[in-house]
């Protein structure tokens, strides 16, 4: 993860949306006469960031609730006053498909402006038949015309909806027997995720939900071991999940389960930072075990309203003790693997999709070091300039 394969004075040649050559500028100048030229002199050219864990399908933000949290009001009291995740659910249900699409599109614009060229995007603020499908359809429409790459995940098992609190079994059956098959048949999602956590979904419920997903061809991802170690990472291993995410409280047995079953650990350190949690995921231990650690924002209106991969890298360096090079690998090639897209994106290599970012910094380490600033000078997606002065 520390070897970025740096090429000083390098150039990238792109044709028909793909990288056709990477090499010294002098060689490429001799061999190509490009129609469009993007001058990156004095800067750093890198693969576009891949953000493999986001919740962007929502309308209302929750800064008032954040202020209460800062003042020490407990989450239960905030929820009683009408805040918390269910307040986001109420707003998503009240929004028309057009309103939800406009809000989500603005979120995707912001990801792209900060150098993220592919995001995984979860539903999960609808929590009803109608509103989960509405959320997935918003993602499907944006997939078709937004320049950013969108990989959709069904997260109907994000919370137990308020109206099913006294009969959670009925909601789980709606998920397993109706929503999951429908999302799969209509091609609305590639993955199915579940929030396996104390007070949310148990390991046994999560297993049933993920099994139902696998029966219809949706591979598993798991919100695992964020606040408590229930055995969610072990479940991710058992289900051969593509990723297990959060992992703040993962045990040694959990790490072994990920390793033995090729489950990619996706760490979300900006969430622990924003919630001011005393602990962080044991990134060093996982890296030393040889696990391909990936980083993601967890962008959502409650626990992490951050859409910047560079800021996540800063937190990973400071709190998880990852080196800047490890953080870069975790935010690009390993993140692409967490979406099973490692053969298409996440690397600057011949044959890969031409998703590139030009940073106006002389050293890649400055991207995370000089934190809180956006160093992006230009973004290229599938060979087209989509952010920057030359974009048309
Ligand atoms: Zn999440």
Short mmCIF file of C-alpha atoms and ligand atoms in Angstrom, two decimals:
data_model
loop_
_atom_site.label_atom_id
_atom_site.label_comp_id
_atom_site.label_asym_id
_atom_site.label_seq_id
_atom_site.Cartn_x
_atom_site.Cartn_y
_atom_site.Cartn_z
CA UNK A 1 0.00 0.00 0.00
CA UNK A 2 3.02 2.30 0.32
CA UNK A 3 4.19 1.91 -3.27
CA UNK A 4 2.38 4.45 -5.43
CA UNK A 5 4.58 3.87 -8.49
CA UNK A 6 5.39 7.51 -8.94
CA UNK A 7 6.39 8.82 -12.37
CA UNK A 8 8.03 12.27 -12.35
CA UNK A 9 7.55 14.34 -15.55
CA UNK A 10 4.90 11.87 -16.61
CA UNK A 11 1.97 12.12 -19.00
CA UNK A 12 -1.22 10.16 -19.62
CA UNK A 13 -2.68 9.62 -23.07
CA UNK A 14 -6.42 9.04 -23.29
CA UNK A 15 -8.60 7.89 -26.15
CA UNK A 16 -12.29 6.94 -26.26
CA UNK A 17 -12.60 7.22 -22.49
CA UNK A 18 -9.71 4.90 -21.71
CA UNK A 19 -6.07 5.30 -20.79
CA UNK A 20 -3.97 4.25 -23.78
CA UNK A 21 -0.50 5.08 -22.46
CA UNK A 22 1.23 6.27 -19.33
CA UNK A 23 4.85 7.31 -19.63
CA UNK A 24 7.41 10.10 -19.70
CA UNK A 25 6.01 13.30 -21.23
CA UNK A 26 8.81 13.45 -23.82
CA UNK A 27 7.91 10.00 -25.15
CA UNK A 28 4.18 10.71 -25.31
CA UNK A 29 4.77 14.10 -26.96
CA UNK A 30 6.70 12.25 -29.68
CA UNK A 31 4.01 9.62 -30.24
CA UNK A 32 0.73 11.53 -29.91
CA UNK A 33 -0.78 14.70 -31.38
CA UNK A 34 -3.70 15.21 -28.98
CA UNK A 35 -6.89 17.07 -29.83
CA UNK A 36 -7.21 18.23 -26.24
CA UNK A 37 -4.32 18.84 -23.91
CA UNK A 38 -4.63 19.32 -20.15
CA UNK A 39 -1.53 20.95 -18.72
CA UNK A 40 -0.75 19.52 -15.28
CA UNK A 41 2.76 21.00 -14.94
CA UNK A 42 3.77 21.58 -11.34
CA UNK A 43 0.90 19.45 -10.10
CA UNK A 44 0.06 15.84 -9.31
CA UNK A 45 -2.05 13.61 -11.56
CA UNK A 46 -3.78 10.73 -9.78
CA UNK A 47 -6.62 8.30 -10.34
CA UNK A 48 -10.01 9.76 -9.37
CA UNK A 49 -10.98 8.88 -5.82
CA UNK A 50 -13.40 6.00 -5.34
CA UNK A 51 -15.73 6.46 -2.36
CA UNK A 52 -17.10 3.00 -1.52
CA UNK A 53 -19.57 3.95 1.25
CA UNK A 54 -21.99 6.88 1.02
CA UNK A 55 -25.62 7.67 1.90
CA UNK A 56 -26.34 10.58 -0.50
CA UNK A 57 -30.09 10.09 -1.11
CA UNK A 58 -31.56 12.58 1.35
CA UNK A 59 -32.95 16.09 1.38
CA UNK A 60 -32.78 17.78 4.81
CA UNK A 61 -29.55 18.37 6.72
CA UNK A 62 -29.35 18.21 10.54
CA UNK A 63 -27.15 21.05 11.79
CA UNK A 64 -29.62 22.04 14.55
CA UNK A 65 -29.36 18.52 15.98
CA UNK A 66 -25.56 18.70 15.73
CA UNK A 67 -25.60 21.81 17.89
CA UNK A 68 -27.67 19.97 20.52
CA UNK A 69 -25.15 17.12 20.47
CA UNK A 70 -22.31 19.59 21.03
CA UNK A 71 -24.19 20.93 24.03
CA UNK A 72 -24.30 17.42 25.45
CA UNK A 73 -27.95 16.50 24.78
CA UNK A 74 -28.13 12.67 24.52
CA UNK A 75 -29.18 11.04 21.23
CA UNK A 76 -32.33 9.57 22.82
CA UNK A 77 -33.47 13.07 23.83
CA UNK A 78 -32.64 14.41 20.34
CA UNK A 79 -34.70 11.57 18.84
CA UNK A 80 -37.55 12.36 21.26
CA UNK A 81 -37.49 15.99 20.06
CA UNK A 82 -37.91 14.76 16.48
CA UNK A 83 -34.26 14.50 15.40
CA UNK A 84 -32.09 11.50 14.53
CA UNK A 85 -32.17 9.20 11.51
CA UNK A 86 -35.98 8.97 11.52
CA UNK A 87 -36.16 12.74 10.90
CA UNK A 88 -34.22 12.17 7.67
CA UNK A 89 -36.65 9.36 6.84
CA UNK A 90 -39.65 11.69 7.36
CA UNK A 91 -38.10 14.28 5.02
CA UNK A 92 -37.28 11.71 2.31
CA UNK A 93 -40.81 10.32 2.46
CA UNK A 94 -42.27 13.82 2.16
CA UNK A 95 -40.04 14.72 -0.83
CA UNK A 96 -41.20 14.15 -4.39
CA UNK A 97 -38.97 12.05 -6.64
CA UNK A 98 -37.91 15.28 -8.38
CA UNK A 99 -36.96 16.98 -5.10
CA UNK A 100 -35.03 13.94 -3.94
CA UNK A 101 -33.24 13.73 -7.27
CA UNK A 102 -32.25 17.41 -7.17
CA UNK A 103 -30.82 17.07 -3.65
CA UNK A 104 -28.95 13.87 -4.50
CA UNK A 105 -27.61 15.37 -7.70
CA UNK A 106 -26.20 18.34 -5.73
CA UNK A 107 -24.44 15.85 -3.44
CA UNK A 108 -22.91 14.06 -6.43
CA UNK A 109 -21.76 17.41 -7.90
CA UNK A 110 -19.93 18.13 -4.66
CA UNK A 111 -18.21 14.70 -4.61
CA UNK A 112 -17.00 15.25 -8.16
CA UNK A 113 -15.68 18.77 -7.42
CA UNK A 114 -13.44 17.24 -4.76
CA UNK A 115 -11.92 14.63 -7.01
CA UNK A 116 -14.22 11.64 -6.44
CA UNK A 117 -15.08 10.03 -9.77
CA UNK A 118 -17.00 6.96 -8.51
CA UNK A 119 -19.26 6.57 -5.47
CA UNK A 120 -21.12 3.69 -3.95
CA UNK A 121 -24.54 5.10 -2.98
CA UNK A 122 -26.99 3.50 -0.59
CA UNK A 123 -30.74 3.84 -0.25
CA UNK A 124 -32.02 3.55 3.34
CA UNK A 125 -33.81 6.77 4.24
CA UNK A 126 -37.10 5.66 2.70
CA UNK A 127 -37.72 2.56 4.83
CA UNK A 128 -40.99 1.78 3.10
CA UNK A 129 -41.80 -0.08 -0.08
CA UNK A 130 -42.58 3.13 -1.98
CA UNK A 131 -39.77 5.32 -0.63
CA UNK A 132 -36.96 2.76 -0.90
CA UNK A 133 -37.88 2.18 -4.56
CA UNK A 134 -38.12 5.97 -5.05
CA UNK A 135 -34.58 6.32 -3.65
CA UNK A 136 -33.15 3.55 -5.85
CA UNK A 137 -34.86 5.00 -8.92
CA UNK A 138 -33.31 8.40 -8.20
CA UNK A 139 -29.90 6.70 -8.20
CA UNK A 140 -30.72 4.86 -11.41
CA UNK A 141 -31.64 8.10 -13.20
CA UNK A 142 -28.51 9.86 -11.93
CA UNK A 143 -26.42 6.88 -13.03
CA UNK A 144 -27.62 7.52 -16.54
CA UNK A 145 -26.75 11.19 -16.86
CA UNK A 146 -24.47 12.37 -14.03
CA UNK A 147 -20.76 12.30 -14.93
CA UNK A 148 -19.80 10.59 -11.65
CA UNK A 149 -19.91 6.78 -11.58
CA UNK A 150 -22.65 5.53 -9.23
CA UNK A 151 -22.81 2.00 -7.80
CA UNK A 152 -26.17 1.47 -6.07
CA UNK A 153 -26.66 -0.49 -2.85
CA UNK A 154 -30.01 -1.40 -1.34
CA UNK A 155 -30.02 -0.55 2.39
CA UNK A 156 -33.62 -1.10 3.39
CA UNK A 157 -32.12 -2.61 6.56
CA UNK A 158 -30.69 0.73 7.72
CA UNK A 159 -33.09 1.10 10.67
CA UNK A 160 -36.41 -0.37 11.76
CA UNK A 161 -39.08 2.05 10.46
CA UNK A 162 -41.10 3.76 13.24
CA UNK A 163 -44.37 2.10 12.19
CA UNK A 164 -42.78 -1.38 12.52
CA UNK A 165 -41.10 -0.87 15.90
CA UNK A 166 -43.62 -3.20 17.53
CA UNK A 167 -43.53 -5.76 14.75
CA UNK A 168 -40.04 -5.84 13.28
CA UNK A 169 -40.66 -9.30 11.83
CA UNK A 170 -43.25 -7.85 9.45
CA UNK A 171 -40.72 -5.31 8.13
CA UNK A 172 -37.99 -7.94 7.75
CA UNK A 173 -40.41 -10.03 5.71
CA UNK A 174 -41.17 -7.04 3.48
CA UNK A 175 -37.41 -6.72 2.93
CA UNK A 176 -36.68 -10.39 2.24
CA UNK A 177 -39.84 -11.34 0.32
CA UNK A 178 -40.68 -8.15 -1.57
CA UNK A 179 -38.21 -5.29 -1.67
CA UNK A 180 -34.97 -7.24 -2.18
CA UNK A 181 -36.38 -9.39 -5.04
CA UNK A 182 -37.94 -6.30 -6.63
CA UNK A 183 -34.71 -4.25 -6.43
CA UNK A 184 -32.83 -7.15 -8.02
CA UNK A 185 -35.34 -7.91 -10.79
CA UNK A 186 -35.54 -4.27 -11.81
CA UNK A 187 -31.74 -3.96 -11.80
CA UNK A 188 -31.88 -1.15 -9.23
CA UNK A 189 -28.97 -2.30 -7.05
CA UNK A 190 -25.72 -4.23 -7.30
CA UNK A 191 -25.37 -4.83 -3.55
CA UNK A 192 -27.44 -5.29 -0.42
CA UNK A 193 -26.23 -3.84 2.87
CA UNK A 194 -27.44 -4.21 6.46
CA UNK A 195 -26.77 -2.20 9.62
CA UNK A 196 -25.82 -5.01 12.00
CA UNK A 197 -25.57 -3.30 15.39
CA UNK A 198 -26.96 -3.42 18.91
CA UNK A 199 -30.42 -1.83 18.82
CA UNK A 200 -30.66 -2.05 15.03
CA UNK A 201 -30.43 -5.47 13.24
CA UNK A 202 -29.19 -8.59 15.06
CA UNK A 203 -26.66 -10.96 13.49
CA UNK A 204 -29.42 -13.51 12.85
CA UNK A 205 -31.71 -10.93 11.19
CA UNK A 206 -28.79 -9.63 9.13
CA UNK A 207 -28.00 -13.17 7.98
CA UNK A 208 -31.59 -13.70 6.81
CA UNK A 209 -31.60 -10.40 4.93
CA UNK A 210 -28.26 -11.01 3.22
CA UNK A 211 -29.25 -14.60 2.33
CA UNK A 212 -32.41 -13.30 0.67
CA UNK A 213 -30.23 -10.84 -1.28
CA UNK A 214 -27.79 -13.51 -2.39
CA UNK A 215 -30.64 -15.71 -3.61
CA UNK A 216 -31.49 -12.99 -6.15
CA UNK A 217 -27.91 -12.14 -7.07
CA UNK A 218 -27.16 -9.13 -4.86
CA UNK A 219 -23.81 -9.48 -3.12
CA UNK A 220 -23.48 -8.47 0.52
CA UNK A 221 -21.91 -5.51 2.28
CA UNK A 222 -22.20 -5.11 6.06
CA UNK A 223 -22.19 -2.14 8.47
CA UNK A 224 -20.14 -4.07 11.02
CA UNK A 225 -18.65 -3.55 14.49
CA UNK A 226 -19.17 0.22 14.58
CA UNK A 227 -20.20 0.60 18.24
CA UNK A 228 -20.22 -3.00 19.49
CA UNK A 229 -18.69 -6.32 18.44
CA UNK A 230 -21.73 -8.54 17.86
CA UNK A 231 -20.03 -10.84 15.37
CA UNK A 232 -20.91 -8.80 12.28
CA UNK A 233 -17.43 -9.15 10.76
CA UNK A 234 -17.65 -12.91 11.27
CA UNK A 235 -21.04 -12.78 9.52
CA UNK A 236 -19.46 -10.80 6.66
CA UNK A 237 -16.89 -13.59 6.35
CA UNK A 238 -19.53 -16.31 6.45
CA UNK A 239 -21.60 -14.55 3.76
CA UNK A 240 -18.50 -13.86 1.60
CA UNK A 241 -19.48 -10.22 1.68
CA UNK A 242 -17.64 -7.86 -0.63
CA UNK A 243 -16.91 -5.47 2.24
CA UNK A 244 -17.33 -4.99 5.98
CA UNK A 245 -17.52 -1.32 6.91
CA UNK A 246 -16.74 0.81 10.02
CA UNK A 247 -14.95 -1.90 12.13
CA UNK A 248 -14.17 0.44 15.03
CA UNK A 249 -14.86 -2.38 17.51
CA UNK A 250 -13.62 -5.34 15.44
CA UNK A 251 -12.03 -8.26 17.35
CA UNK A 252 -9.06 -10.42 16.31
CA UNK A 253 -11.54 -13.15 15.32
CA UNK A 254 -13.34 -10.59 13.15
CA UNK A 255 -10.09 -9.60 11.42
CA UNK A 256 -9.37 -13.28 10.77
CA UNK A 257 -12.84 -13.77 9.29
CA UNK A 258 -12.29 -10.91 6.84
CA UNK A 259 -8.87 -12.21 5.86
CA UNK A 260 -9.94 -15.83 5.40
CA UNK A 261 -12.88 -14.84 3.19
CA UNK A 262 -11.44 -11.99 1.10
CA UNK A 263 -13.74 -9.40 2.62
CA UNK A 264 -12.41 -5.86 2.15
CA UNK A 265 -12.35 -3.68 5.27
CA UNK A 266 -13.80 -0.24 4.49
CA UNK A 267 -12.87 2.26 7.19
CA UNK A 268 -14.82 5.48 7.81
CA UNK A 269 -12.61 7.52 10.15
CA UNK A 270 -14.35 10.86 9.52
CA UNK A 271 -17.44 9.40 11.23
CA UNK A 272 -15.55 8.52 14.43
CA UNK A 273 -14.03 12.01 14.26
CA UNK A 274 -17.38 13.79 13.79
CA UNK A 275 -19.03 11.73 16.55
CA UNK A 276 -15.94 12.33 18.71
CA UNK A 277 -15.71 8.61 19.49
CA UNK A 278 -12.82 7.62 21.74
CA UNK A 279 -11.82 4.70 19.47
CA UNK A 280 -10.86 4.18 15.85
CA UNK A 281 -10.69 1.12 13.64
CA UNK A 282 -7.39 -0.78 14.09
CA UNK A 283 -6.09 0.14 10.65
CA UNK A 284 -2.42 -0.61 11.40
CA UNK A 285 -3.23 -4.09 12.62
CA UNK A 286 -5.28 -4.83 9.49
CA UNK A 287 -2.60 -3.48 7.17
CA UNK A 288 0.05 -5.54 8.96
CA UNK A 289 -2.21 -8.59 8.52
CA UNK A 290 -2.10 -7.89 4.78
CA UNK A 291 -5.72 -6.76 4.45
CA UNK A 292 -6.43 -4.34 1.56
CA UNK A 293 -7.83 -1.54 3.72
CA UNK A 294 -10.09 0.93 1.89
CA UNK A 295 -11.32 4.35 3.00
CA UNK A 296 -14.72 6.00 2.47
CA UNK A 297 -16.52 9.14 3.62
CA UNK A 298 -19.78 7.58 4.94
CA UNK A 299 -21.38 10.83 3.67
CA UNK A 300 -24.75 11.18 5.48
CA UNK A 301 -26.65 13.97 7.26
CA UNK A 302 -26.30 12.59 10.79
CA UNK A 303 -22.94 11.08 11.69
CA UNK A 304 -20.74 12.36 8.84
CA UNK A 305 -21.83 15.21 6.55
CA UNK A 306 -18.41 15.08 4.82
CA UNK A 307 -18.00 14.31 1.12
CA UNK A 308 -14.25 14.92 0.85
CA UNK A 309 -11.94 11.94 0.41
CA UNK A 310 -8.86 14.12 1.08
CA UNK A 311 -10.30 15.09 4.47
CA UNK A 312 -10.98 11.40 5.21
CA UNK A 313 -7.34 10.69 4.28
CA UNK A 314 -6.19 13.39 6.72
CA UNK A 315 -8.19 11.80 9.55
CA UNK A 316 -6.88 8.36 8.55
CA UNK A 317 -3.31 9.63 8.73
CA UNK A 318 -3.76 11.44 12.05
CA UNK A 319 -6.01 9.05 13.96
CA UNK A 320 -5.44 5.67 12.27
CA UNK A 321 -1.68 6.25 11.79
CA UNK A 322 -1.87 5.39 8.09
CA UNK A 323 0.87 6.93 5.97
CA UNK A 324 -0.16 9.38 3.22
CA UNK A 325 0.73 6.73 0.62
CA UNK A 326 -1.38 4.07 2.38
CA UNK A 327 -4.28 6.51 2.59
CA UNK A 328 -3.97 7.23 -1.15
CA UNK A 329 -4.01 3.52 -2.02
CA UNK A 330 -6.98 3.02 0.32
CA UNK A 331 -8.90 5.83 -1.40
CA UNK A 332 -8.25 4.64 -4.95
CA UNK A 333 -7.26 1.10 -5.92
CA UNK A 334 -8.42 -0.63 -2.71
CA UNK A 335 -11.67 1.35 -2.76
CA UNK A 336 -12.21 0.23 -6.37
CA UNK A 337 -11.71 -3.37 -5.24
CA UNK A 338 -14.34 -2.79 -2.55
CA UNK A 339 -16.77 -2.23 -5.46
CA UNK A 340 -15.30 -5.09 -7.56
CA UNK A 341 -14.16 -2.49 -10.11
CA UNK A 342 -10.40 -2.93 -9.70
CA UNK A 343 -10.03 -3.88 -13.39
CA UNK A 344 -11.66 -0.63 -14.54
CA UNK A 345 -10.88 2.19 -12.12
CA UNK A 346 -8.56 3.23 -9.30
CA UNK A 347 -5.25 3.06 -11.18
CA UNK A 348 -3.51 5.01 -13.93
CA UNK A 349 -2.71 2.12 -16.21
CA UNK A 350 -3.19 1.29 -19.87
CA UNK A 351 -6.67 -0.10 -20.52
CA UNK A 352 -8.23 1.42 -17.41
CA UNK A 353 -11.08 3.94 -17.57
CA UNK A 354 -9.67 7.49 -17.90
CA UNK A 355 -10.78 8.82 -14.50
CA UNK A 356 -8.09 11.31 -13.47
CA UNK A 357 -7.67 14.20 -11.11
CA UNK A 358 -5.14 17.01 -11.43
CA UNK A 359 -4.18 18.45 -8.04
CA UNK A 360 -2.53 21.86 -7.80
CA UNK A 361 0.11 20.65 -5.37
CA UNK A 362 3.78 19.79 -5.96
CA UNK A 363 3.74 16.67 -3.74
CA UNK A 364 0.90 14.14 -3.33
CA UNK A 365 1.31 14.22 0.47
CA UNK A 366 0.18 17.82 0.51
CA UNK A 367 -3.35 16.76 -0.53
CA UNK A 368 -4.03 15.33 2.96
CA UNK A 369 -1.49 17.44 4.84
CA UNK A 370 -2.85 20.85 3.82
CA UNK A 371 -6.28 19.81 5.03
CA UNK A 372 -9.58 21.61 4.71
CA UNK A 373 -8.70 23.05 1.29
CA UNK A 374 -9.78 21.68 -2.08
CA UNK A 375 -6.63 21.19 -4.17
CA UNK A 376 -8.45 19.88 -7.25
CA UNK A 377 -7.53 21.78 -10.43
CA UNK A 378 -9.35 19.49 -12.88
CA UNK A 379 -11.30 16.25 -12.96
CA UNK A 380 -11.50 13.95 -15.98
CA UNK A 381 -14.19 11.27 -16.08
CA UNK A 382 -14.18 8.64 -18.85
CA UNK A 383 -11.81 10.89 -20.79
CA UNK A 384 -13.93 14.05 -20.53
CA UNK A 385 -12.95 17.13 -18.53
CA UNK A 386 -15.87 17.53 -16.09
CA UNK A 387 -14.38 19.90 -13.51
CA UNK A 388 -11.84 22.67 -14.11
CA UNK A 389 -11.16 25.68 -16.29
CA UNK A 390 -11.17 23.74 -19.54
CA UNK A 391 -14.44 21.94 -18.87
CA UNK A 392 -17.16 22.72 -21.40
ZN1 LIG B 1 -23.07 3.85 6.48
#
